[in-house]
CSV table of C-alpha atoms in Angstrom, one decimal:
chain,number,residue,atom,x,y,z
X,1,MET,CA,-142.2,-41.9,211.9
X,2,ARG,CA,-144.7,-41.7,209.1
X,3,ASP,CA,-144.3,-40.4,205.8
X,4,THR,CA,-146.1,-40.3,202.4
X,5,LEU,CA,-144.4,-40.1,199.0
X,6,VAL,CA,-146.3,-39.4,195.9
X,7,LEU,CA,-144.5,-40.0,192.7
X,8,THR,CA,-145.5,-40.2,188.8
X,9,SER,CA,-145.3,-43.8,187.3
X,10,ARG,CA,-141.9,-43.6,186.1
X,11,LEU,CA,-139.1,-46.5,186.4
X,12,THR,CA,-136.4,-43.7,186.5
X,13,ARG,CA,-138.0,-42.2,189.8
X,14,MET,CA,-137.7,-45.4,191.8
X,15,ALA,CA,-134.1,-44.7,192.8
X,16,GLU,CA,-135.0,-41.5,194.7
X,17,ALA,CA,-138.1,-43.4,196.4
X,18,ARG,CA,-135.5,-45.8,197.5
X,19,ALA,CA,-133.3,-42.8,199.0
X,20,TRP,CA,-136.6,-41.5,200.6
X,21,ALA,CA,-137.2,-44.9,202.4
X,22,ALA,CA,-133.8,-45.5,203.2
X,23,THR,CA,-133.7,-42.2,205.1
X,24,HIS,CA,-136.6,-42.8,207.2
X,25,ALA,CA,-135.7,-46.4,208.0
X,26,ARG,CA,-132.0,-45.4,208.7
X,27,ALA,CA,-133.4,-42.7,211.3
X,28,ALA,CA,-135.5,-45.2,212.9
X,29,GLY,CA,-132.5,-47.3,213.6
X,30,TYR,CA,-132.3,-50.1,211.0
X,31,ASP,CA,-128.8,-51.4,209.5
X,32,ASP,CA,-127.8,-51.8,205.8
X,33,GLU,CA,-129.3,-55.0,205.6
X,34,ALA,CA,-132.5,-54.1,206.3
X,35,ILE,CA,-132.4,-50.9,204.4
X,36,ASN,CA,-131.6,-52.7,201.4
X,37,ALA,CA,-134.2,-55.1,201.8
X,38,VAL,CA,-136.8,-52.6,202.2
X,39,GLY,CA,-135.4,-50.6,199.1
X,40,LEU,CA,-135.4,-53.7,197.3
X,41,ALA,CA,-139.1,-54.7,198.2
X,42,LEU,CA,-140.3,-51.1,197.5
X,43,THR,CA,-138.5,-51.0,194.0
X,44,GLU,CA,-139.9,-54.5,193.0
X,45,THR,CA,-143.5,-53.3,194.1
X,46,LEU,CA,-143.1,-50.0,192.3
X,47,SER,CA,-141.8,-51.4,189.1
X,48,ASN,CA,-144.8,-54.1,189.2
X,49,VAL,CA,-147.4,-51.3,189.7
X,50,ILE,CA,-145.9,-49.2,186.9
X,51,ARG,CA,-145.4,-52.1,184.3
X,52,HIS,CA,-148.5,-54.1,185.2
X,53,ARG,CA,-151.1,-52.1,186.6
X,54,PHE,CA,-150.5,-48.9,184.6
X,55,HIS,CA,-148.7,-50.8,181.5
X,56,GLY,CA,-145.8,-48.5,181.6
X,57,GLU,CA,-147.8,-45.1,181.1
X,58,GLU,CA,-145.8,-42.4,182.8
X,59,ASP,CA,-148.5,-39.9,183.8
X,60,HIS,CA,-150.3,-41.8,186.9
X,61,GLU,CA,-149.6,-41.0,190.4
X,62,ILE,CA,-148.4,-43.7,193.0
X,63,GLN,CA,-148.8,-43.0,196.5
X,64,VAL,CA,-146.4,-44.9,198.9
X,65,GLU,CA,-146.5,-44.4,202.8
X,66,LEU,CA,-143.9,-45.6,205.0
X,67,ASP,CA,-144.4,-46.1,208.8
X,68,ALA,CA,-140.9,-47.0,210.6
X,69,ASP,CA,-140.6,-47.4,214.4
X,70,PRO,CA,-137.9,-49.4,216.3
X,71,ARG,CA,-140.1,-52.5,216.0
X,72,ARG,CA,-141.2,-52.6,212.3
X,73,ILE,CA,-141.3,-50.8,209.1
X,74,VAL,CA,-144.4,-50.7,207.2
X,75,LEU,CA,-144.6,-49.8,203.7
X,76,SER,CA,-147.8,-49.3,202.0
X,77,VAL,CA,-148.3,-48.7,198.2
X,78,HIS,CA,-151.9,-47.7,196.9
X,79,ASP,CA,-153.3,-48.8,193.7
X,80,TRP,CA,-151.1,-52.2,193.5
X,81,GLY,CA,-154.0,-54.1,191.8
X,82,PRO,CA,-155.9,-57.4,192.6
X,83,PHE,CA,-152.8,-59.6,192.5
X,84,ASP,CA,-152.1,-61.0,195.9
X,85,PRO,CA,-148.2,-62.0,196.3
X,86,ALA,CA,-148.9,-64.0,199.4
X,87,ALA,CA,-150.8,-66.5,197.3
X,88,TYR,CA,-148.2,-66.7,194.8
X,89,THR,CA,-146.4,-69.9,194.2
X,90,PRO,CA,-142.8,-69.6,193.7
X,91,GLU,CA,-141.6,-71.2,190.6
X,92,ASP,CA,-138.6,-73.6,190.6
X,93,LEU,CA,-135.6,-71.4,191.5
X,94,ASP,CA,-133.3,-74.2,190.3
X,95,ARG,CA,-134.0,-73.4,186.7
X,96,PRO,CA,-132.5,-69.8,185.8
X,97,ARG,CA,-135.2,-67.6,184.5
X,98,ASP,CA,-135.1,-64.5,182.6
X,99,GLY,CA,-137.7,-62.8,184.9
X,100,GLY,CA,-140.1,-63.4,187.7
X,101,TYR,CA,-137.9,-63.2,190.6
X,102,GLY,CA,-139.6,-60.1,191.9
X,103,ILE,CA,-142.2,-61.4,193.8
X,104,HIS,CA,-140.1,-64.0,195.2
X,105,LEU,CA,-137.8,-61.0,196.5
X,106,ILE,CA,-140.8,-59.3,198.2
X,107,ARG,CA,-141.8,-62.4,199.9
X,108,THR,CA,-138.5,-63.3,201.2
X,109,LEU,CA,-137.4,-59.8,202.2
X,110,MET,CA,-140.5,-59.0,204.0
X,111,ASP,CA,-142.3,-60.7,207.0
X,112,GLU,CA,-145.9,-60.1,206.2
X,113,ILE,CA,-147.7,-59.2,203.1
X,114,HIS,CA,-151.0,-57.9,203.4
X,115,CYS,CA,-153.3,-56.9,200.1
X,116,ALA,CA,-156.7,-55.2,201.0
X,117,PRO,CA,-159.4,-55.2,199.9
X,118,PRO,CA,-158.5,-58.8,198.5
X,119,GLY,CA,-159.1,-59.0,194.5
X,120,ALA,CA,-159.9,-55.1,194.3
X,121,ALA,CA,-158.7,-53.4,191.1
X,122,ASP,CA,-157.2,-50.8,193.5
X,123,ALA,CA,-156.3,-52.9,196.3
X,124,GLN,CA,-153.5,-51.5,198.6
X,125,LEU,CA,-150.3,-53.4,199.2
X,126,SER,CA,-149.0,-53.3,202.7
X,127,LEU,CA,-145.5,-55.0,203.4
X,128,VAL,CA,-143.9,-55.4,207.0
X,129,ARG,CA,-140.4,-56.1,207.9
X,130,TYR,CA,-139.7,-56.4,211.6
X,131,HIS,CA,-136.7,-55.4,213.3
X,132,ASP,CA,-136.2,-58.8,214.8
X,133,ARG,CA,-137.3,-61.0,212.2
X,134,PRO,CA,-138.9,-64.3,212.9
X,135,PRO,CA,-136.9,-67.4,211.8
X,136,PRO,CA,-137.6,-68.2,208.1
X,137,ALA,CA,-140.7,-70.3,207.6
X,138,ALA,CA,-139.8,-73.9,206.0
X,139,GLU,CA,-141.1,-73.2,202.7
X,140,ASN,CA,-140.2,-72.3,199.2
X,141,GLY,CA,-139.4,-75.9,198.4
X,142,GLU,CA,-136.4,-76.4,200.6
X,143,ALA,CA,-137.3,-80.2,200.8
X,144,ARG,CA,-136.4,-81.9,197.5
J,1,MET,CA,-118.6,-24.9,192.5
J,2,GLU,CA,-121.3,-25.0,190.1
J,3,TYR,CA,-124.8,-26.5,190.6
J,4,ARG,CA,-128.1,-27.1,188.9
J,5,ILE,CA,-131.5,-27.7,190.9
J,6,ASP,CA,-134.1,-30.2,189.5
J,7,HIS,CA,-137.7,-30.1,191.2
J,8,SER,CA,-139.6,-33.1,189.9
J,9,GLN,CA,-141.7,-35.7,191.4
J,10,GLY,CA,-141.8,-34.3,194.9
J,11,VAL,CA,-138.0,-34.8,194.9
J,12,THR,CA,-135.5,-31.8,194.9
J,13,VAL,CA,-132.1,-33.1,193.4
J,14,MET,CA,-129.1,-30.6,193.7
J,15,TYR,CA,-126.4,-31.5,191.4
J,16,ILE,CA,-123.1,-30.0,192.4
J,17,ALA,CA,-120.0,-29.9,190.1
J,18,GLY,CA,-116.2,-28.8,191.5
J,19,GLU,CA,-114.8,-28.5,194.6
J,20,ILE,CA,-116.3,-27.8,197.9
J,21,ASP,CA,-114.1,-25.9,200.1
J,22,VAL,CA,-114.7,-23.2,202.8
J,23,SER,CA,-114.9,-20.6,200.2
J,24,GLN,CA,-118.3,-22.0,198.7
J,25,ALA,CA,-119.5,-23.0,202.3
J,26,LEU,CA,-121.7,-20.0,202.7
J,27,GLU,CA,-123.2,-20.4,199.3
J,28,LEU,CA,-123.9,-23.9,199.8
J,29,ARG,CA,-125.4,-23.4,203.1
J,30,GLU,CA,-127.8,-20.9,201.7
J,31,VAL,CA,-128.9,-23.0,198.9
J,32,LEU,CA,-129.4,-26.1,201.1
J,33,GLY,CA,-131.1,-23.9,203.7
J,34,GLY,CA,-133.5,-23.1,201.1
J,35,LEU,CA,-134.1,-26.5,200.0
J,36,VAL,CA,-134.5,-28.4,203.4
J,37,ARG,CA,-137.5,-26.1,204.8
J,38,ASP,CA,-140.4,-28.5,206.1
J,39,ALA,CA,-141.7,-32.2,206.4
J,40,THR,CA,-142.5,-32.0,202.8
J,41,SER,CA,-138.7,-31.2,201.7
J,42,ARG,CA,-137.3,-34.3,200.1
J,43,VAL,CA,-133.7,-33.5,199.0
J,44,VAL,CA,-130.9,-35.4,197.4
J,45,VAL,CA,-127.7,-33.8,196.6
J,46,ASP,CA,-125.8,-35.4,193.6
J,47,LEU,CA,-122.0,-35.4,194.2
J,48,SER,CA,-120.8,-37.0,191.2
J,49,GLY,CA,-119.1,-34.0,189.9
J,50,VAL,CA,-117.4,-33.2,193.1
J,51,PRO,CA,-113.9,-34.5,193.5
J,52,PHE,CA,-113.0,-32.7,196.8
J,53,VAL,CA,-115.0,-31.8,200.0
J,54,ASP,CA,-113.5,-30.4,203.0
J,55,SER,CA,-114.4,-30.3,206.6
J,56,SER,CA,-116.8,-27.2,205.9
J,57,GLY,CA,-118.5,-28.9,203.3
J,58,VAL,CA,-119.2,-32.1,205.4
J,59,GLY,CA,-120.3,-29.8,208.1
J,60,ILE,CA,-123.0,-28.2,205.9
J,61,LEU,CA,-124.2,-31.4,204.8
J,62,VAL,CA,-124.5,-32.6,208.1
J,63,THR,CA,-126.3,-29.7,209.3
J,64,ALA,CA,-128.8,-30.0,206.2
J,65,HIS,CA,-129.3,-33.7,207.3
J,66,ARG,CA,-130.1,-32.7,210.8
J,67,ARG,CA,-132.4,-29.9,209.7
J,68,ALA,CA,-134.5,-32.4,207.5
J,69,ALA,CA,-134.6,-35.0,210.5
J,70,GLU,CA,-135.8,-32.2,213.0
J,71,SER,CA,-138.5,-31.0,210.5
J,72,GLY,CA,-139.5,-34.5,209.4
J,73,GLY,CA,-138.2,-34.0,205.7
J,74,SER,CA,-135.6,-36.5,204.1
J,75,PHE,CA,-131.9,-35.6,202.9
J,76,ALA,CA,-129.7,-38.0,201.1
J,77,VAL,CA,-126.3,-37.5,199.5
J,78,ALA,CA,-125.7,-39.7,196.2
J,79,ALA,CA,-123.1,-40.3,193.5
J,80,VAL,CA,-120.0,-39.8,196.1
J,81,THR,CA,-116.6,-40.0,194.3
J,82,THR,CA,-113.9,-41.9,196.0
J,83,PRO,CA,-112.0,-39.1,197.3
J,84,VAL,CA,-115.1,-37.5,198.9
J,85,GLY,CA,-116.4,-40.8,200.1
J,86,GLN,CA,-113.0,-41.0,202.1
J,87,VAL,CA,-113.9,-38.0,203.7
J,88,PHE,CA,-117.2,-38.8,204.8
J,89,SER,CA,-115.7,-42.1,205.9
J,90,MET,CA,-112.8,-40.4,208.0
J,91,THR,CA,-115.2,-38.0,209.6
J,92,ARG,CA,-117.6,-41.0,210.4
J,93,THR,CA,-120.5,-39.1,208.6
J,94,GLU,CA,-121.0,-41.9,206.0
J,95,LYS,CA,-123.8,-43.6,207.7
J,96,LEU,CA,-125.3,-40.3,208.9
J,97,LEU,CA,-125.7,-38.9,205.3
J,98,HIS,CA,-126.7,-42.0,203.9
J,99,LEU,CA,-124.8,-42.2,200.8
J,100,TYR,CA,-125.8,-43.5,197.5
J,101,ARG,CA,-123.1,-44.0,195.1
J,102,ARG,CA,-125.1,-43.1,192.1
J,103,LEU,CA,-128.5,-42.3,191.2
J,104,ILE,CA,-127.7,-42.6,187.5
J,105,MET,CA,-126.0,-46.1,186.6
J,106,GLN,CA,-123.2,-45.9,184.4
J,107,VAL,CA,-121.7,-49.2,182.4
J,108,THR,CA,-118.3,-49.1,181.0
J,109,VAL,CA,-116.8,-51.8,178.8
J,110,GLU,CA,-113.3,-53.0,178.1
J,111,ARG,CA,-112.1,-55.8,176.2
J,112,ALA,CA,-109.4,-58.2,177.7
J,113,GLY,CA,-108.5,-60.7,174.7
J,114,GLY,CA,-111.8,-62.0,173.9
J,115,VAL,CA,-113.3,-61.3,177.0
J,116,ALA,CA,-115.6,-58.2,177.6
J,117,VAL,CA,-115.2,-56.7,180.8
J,118,VAL,CA,-118.5,-55.0,181.7
J,119,ALA,CA,-118.4,-52.5,184.8
J,120,VAL,CA,-121.5,-51.2,186.2
J,121,ALA,CA,-121.5,-48.4,188.5
J,122,GLY,CA,-124.6,-47.2,190.3
J,123,ASP,CA,-128.0,-48.9,191.1
J,124,VAL,CA,-129.5,-51.1,188.4
J,125,ASP,CA,-133.1,-51.2,188.8
J,126,ALA,CA,-136.2,-51.5,186.2
J,127,GLY,CA,-135.6,-47.9,185.2
J,128,SER,CA,-131.9,-48.6,184.4
J,129,SER,CA,-131.5,-52.3,183.4
J,130,GLY,CA,-132.9,-51.5,179.9
J,131,GLN,CA,-129.6,-49.6,179.3
J,132,LEU,CA,-127.4,-52.3,180.6
J,133,ARG,CA,-129.2,-55.0,178.6
J,134,ALA,CA,-128.8,-52.8,175.5
J,135,GLN,CA,-125.0,-52.7,175.8
J,136,LEU,CA,-124.7,-56.3,176.5
J,137,GLU,CA,-126.7,-56.9,173.4
J,138,ALA,CA,-124.3,-54.6,171.6
J,139,LEU,CA,-121.5,-56.7,172.5
J,140,LEU,CA,-123.5,-60.1,171.7
J,141,GLY,CA,-123.9,-58.5,168.3
J,142,GLU,CA,-120.2,-58.2,167.9
J,143,GLY,CA,-119.9,-61.9,168.7
J,144,LEU,CA,-118.6,-61.7,172.0
J,145,GLN,CA,-119.2,-64.8,174.0
J,146,ASN,CA,-117.3,-64.3,177.3
J,147,PHE,CA,-118.2,-61.8,179.6
J,148,VAL,CA,-117.0,-60.6,183.1
J,149,ILE,CA,-119.5,-58.4,184.9
J,150,ASP,CA,-117.8,-56.3,187.5
J,151,LEU,CA,-120.3,-55.1,190.1
J,152,SER,CA,-118.0,-53.5,192.7
J,153,GLU,CA,-119.6,-50.2,192.1
J,154,THR,CA,-123.2,-51.5,192.3
J,155,GLY,CA,-124.9,-51.2,195.6
J,156,PHE,CA,-128.3,-52.0,194.3
J,157,LEU,CA,-129.6,-54.8,192.0
J,158,ASP,CA,-133.3,-55.6,191.5
J,159,SER,CA,-134.9,-58.5,189.6
J,160,SER,CA,-134.8,-56.8,186.2
J,161,GLY,CA,-131.1,-56.7,186.8
J,162,LEU,CA,-130.8,-60.1,187.6
J,163,ALA,CA,-133.2,-60.9,184.7
J,164,THR,CA,-130.7,-59.0,182.4
J,165,LEU,CA,-127.9,-61.0,183.5
J,166,VAL,CA,-129.7,-64.5,183.1
J,167,HIS,CA,-130.8,-63.5,179.7
J,168,THR,CA,-127.1,-62.8,178.8
J,169,PHE,CA,-126.0,-65.8,180.4
J,170,LYS,CA,-128.5,-68.0,178.4
J,171,ARG,CA,-127.5,-66.5,175.1
J,172,VAL,CA,-123.7,-67.0,175.5
J,173,ARG,CA,-124.3,-70.6,176.6
J,174,ILE,CA,-125.7,-71.5,173.2
J,175,GLY,CA,-122.1,-70.9,171.8
J,176,ASN,CA,-120.3,-72.4,174.9
J,177,GLY,CA,-119.5,-68.7,176.3
J,178,ASP,CA,-120.0,-67.6,179.9
J,179,VAL,CA,-121.1,-64.8,182.1
J,180,ARG,CA,-118.8,-64.5,185.3
J,181,LEU,CA,-119.4,-61.8,187.9
J,182,ALA,CA,-116.8,-60.0,190.1
J,183,ALA,CA,-116.7,-58.0,193.2
J,184,LEU,CA,-120.3,-58.3,194.4
J,185,GLN,CA,-121.1,-56.0,197.2
J,186,PRO,CA,-122.7,-57.8,200.2
J,187,GLN,CA,-126.2,-57.0,199.6
J,188,VAL,CA,-126.1,-57.9,195.9
J,189,ASN,CA,-124.1,-61.0,197.0
J,190,SER,CA,-127.0,-62.0,199.3
J,191,LEU,CA,-129.6,-61.3,196.4
J,192,PHE,CA,-128.0,-64.2,194.3
J,193,ALA,CA,-128.0,-66.5,197.3
J,194,LEU,CA,-131.9,-65.7,197.7
J,195,THR,CA,-132.8,-66.4,194.0
J,196,ARG,CA,-130.1,-69.4,194.0
J,197,LEU,CA,-128.4,-67.6,191.1
J,198,ASP,CA,-125.4,-67.9,192.9
J,199,ARG,CA,-125.4,-71.8,191.5
J,200,VAL,CA,-125.7,-70.4,187.8
J,201,PHE,CA,-123.2,-67.9,187.9
J,202,GLU,CA,-119.5,-68.3,188.9
J,203,ILE,CA,-118.8,-65.5,191.0
J,204,PHE,CA,-115.1,-64.3,191.6
J,205,GLY,CA,-113.7,-61.8,194.5
J,206,ASP,CA,-112.3,-59.4,192.0
J,207,ARG,CA,-112.4,-58.5,188.4
J,208,ALA,CA,-108.6,-59.8,187.6
J,209,SER,CA,-109.6,-63.4,189.1
J,210,ALA,CA,-112.8,-63.5,186.8
J,211,VAL,CA,-110.8,-62.2,183.8
J,212,ARG,CA,-108.0,-65.0,184.4
J,213,SER,CA,-110.6,-67.5,184.8
J,214,PHE,CA,-111.1,-67.5,181.1
J,215,GLU,CA,-107.6,-67.4,180.3
J,216,THR,CA,-107.2,-70.6,182.1
J,217,VAL,CA,-109.9,-72.1,180.2
J,218,ALA,CA,-108.5,-71.2,176.7
J,219,GLN,CA,-105.2,-73.0,177.6
J,220,HIS,CA,-107.0,-76.5,178.0
């Protein structure tokens, strides 16, 4: 099941985008945990696009594609921008911070992150979450 | 039953107020039939103003959901009140209809002794967390230092919601106050674990225990 949603760059529209993604993910057989994870990753992605790429301007269009099958869910957001979340170094989570959790959450909740073309101003961000998730990689500073 | 329909950003939201029983069923079926048409239809029914629904109402929502699924569109039900949620639960349509508690966040504040009890209902994301932050700031401005945040009605929280809570936490720590959390839903609870903020905030199973924890400290 593949679908496209076009929404304007308003933070208040993100709840509807979540509802849209949830409906498709549920129809493809995903459970609450997966649906919430995809909704959260989508929300973090959209709010990054709205706040950082469009600087809060509300009259831009954002195109989101969702491709859900029993094996995996792929979310693609156009006009993400040059920043590659896969290359992001997580900050020290043991110190509570007023912000900066968004990218960490996207990386934790999704199994693959692709930013293409790399570094382009209009790069598209694609996020993949598998139905059967691979075991978590030993990273993010678990070792002290 | 009264309703209002808002078309914006490619999503159609039908806000319904009043009871839905068999006498309104025909009208509801016609209206939803017009909204759920094809693969481009994205419909959310907001039931925040509906205190009662009977089996005919449930049946119509399920039919609309099925039609949307068949045509490739989407259909969701949002802002379900407790009694209506019970009907969905009893008819096992809760999962099918994909219920969202609220599209619009609501914050209510009570004061218990010197503790501000802030109950948040609905999704907290970057579109709504500013409102929560403003209300917390107003309470800080009154000199309140001890907060219980009741998240029992919050099924979704994003990084901006976390940032709002951390910000408040840091502010009150200066004066030896605290922000304690109560009644986290599983998905929200796991978010605190993922960000290790479960080590920062004291988290209680229910609101009353969180409020009592401040009383215990005060007696020492």
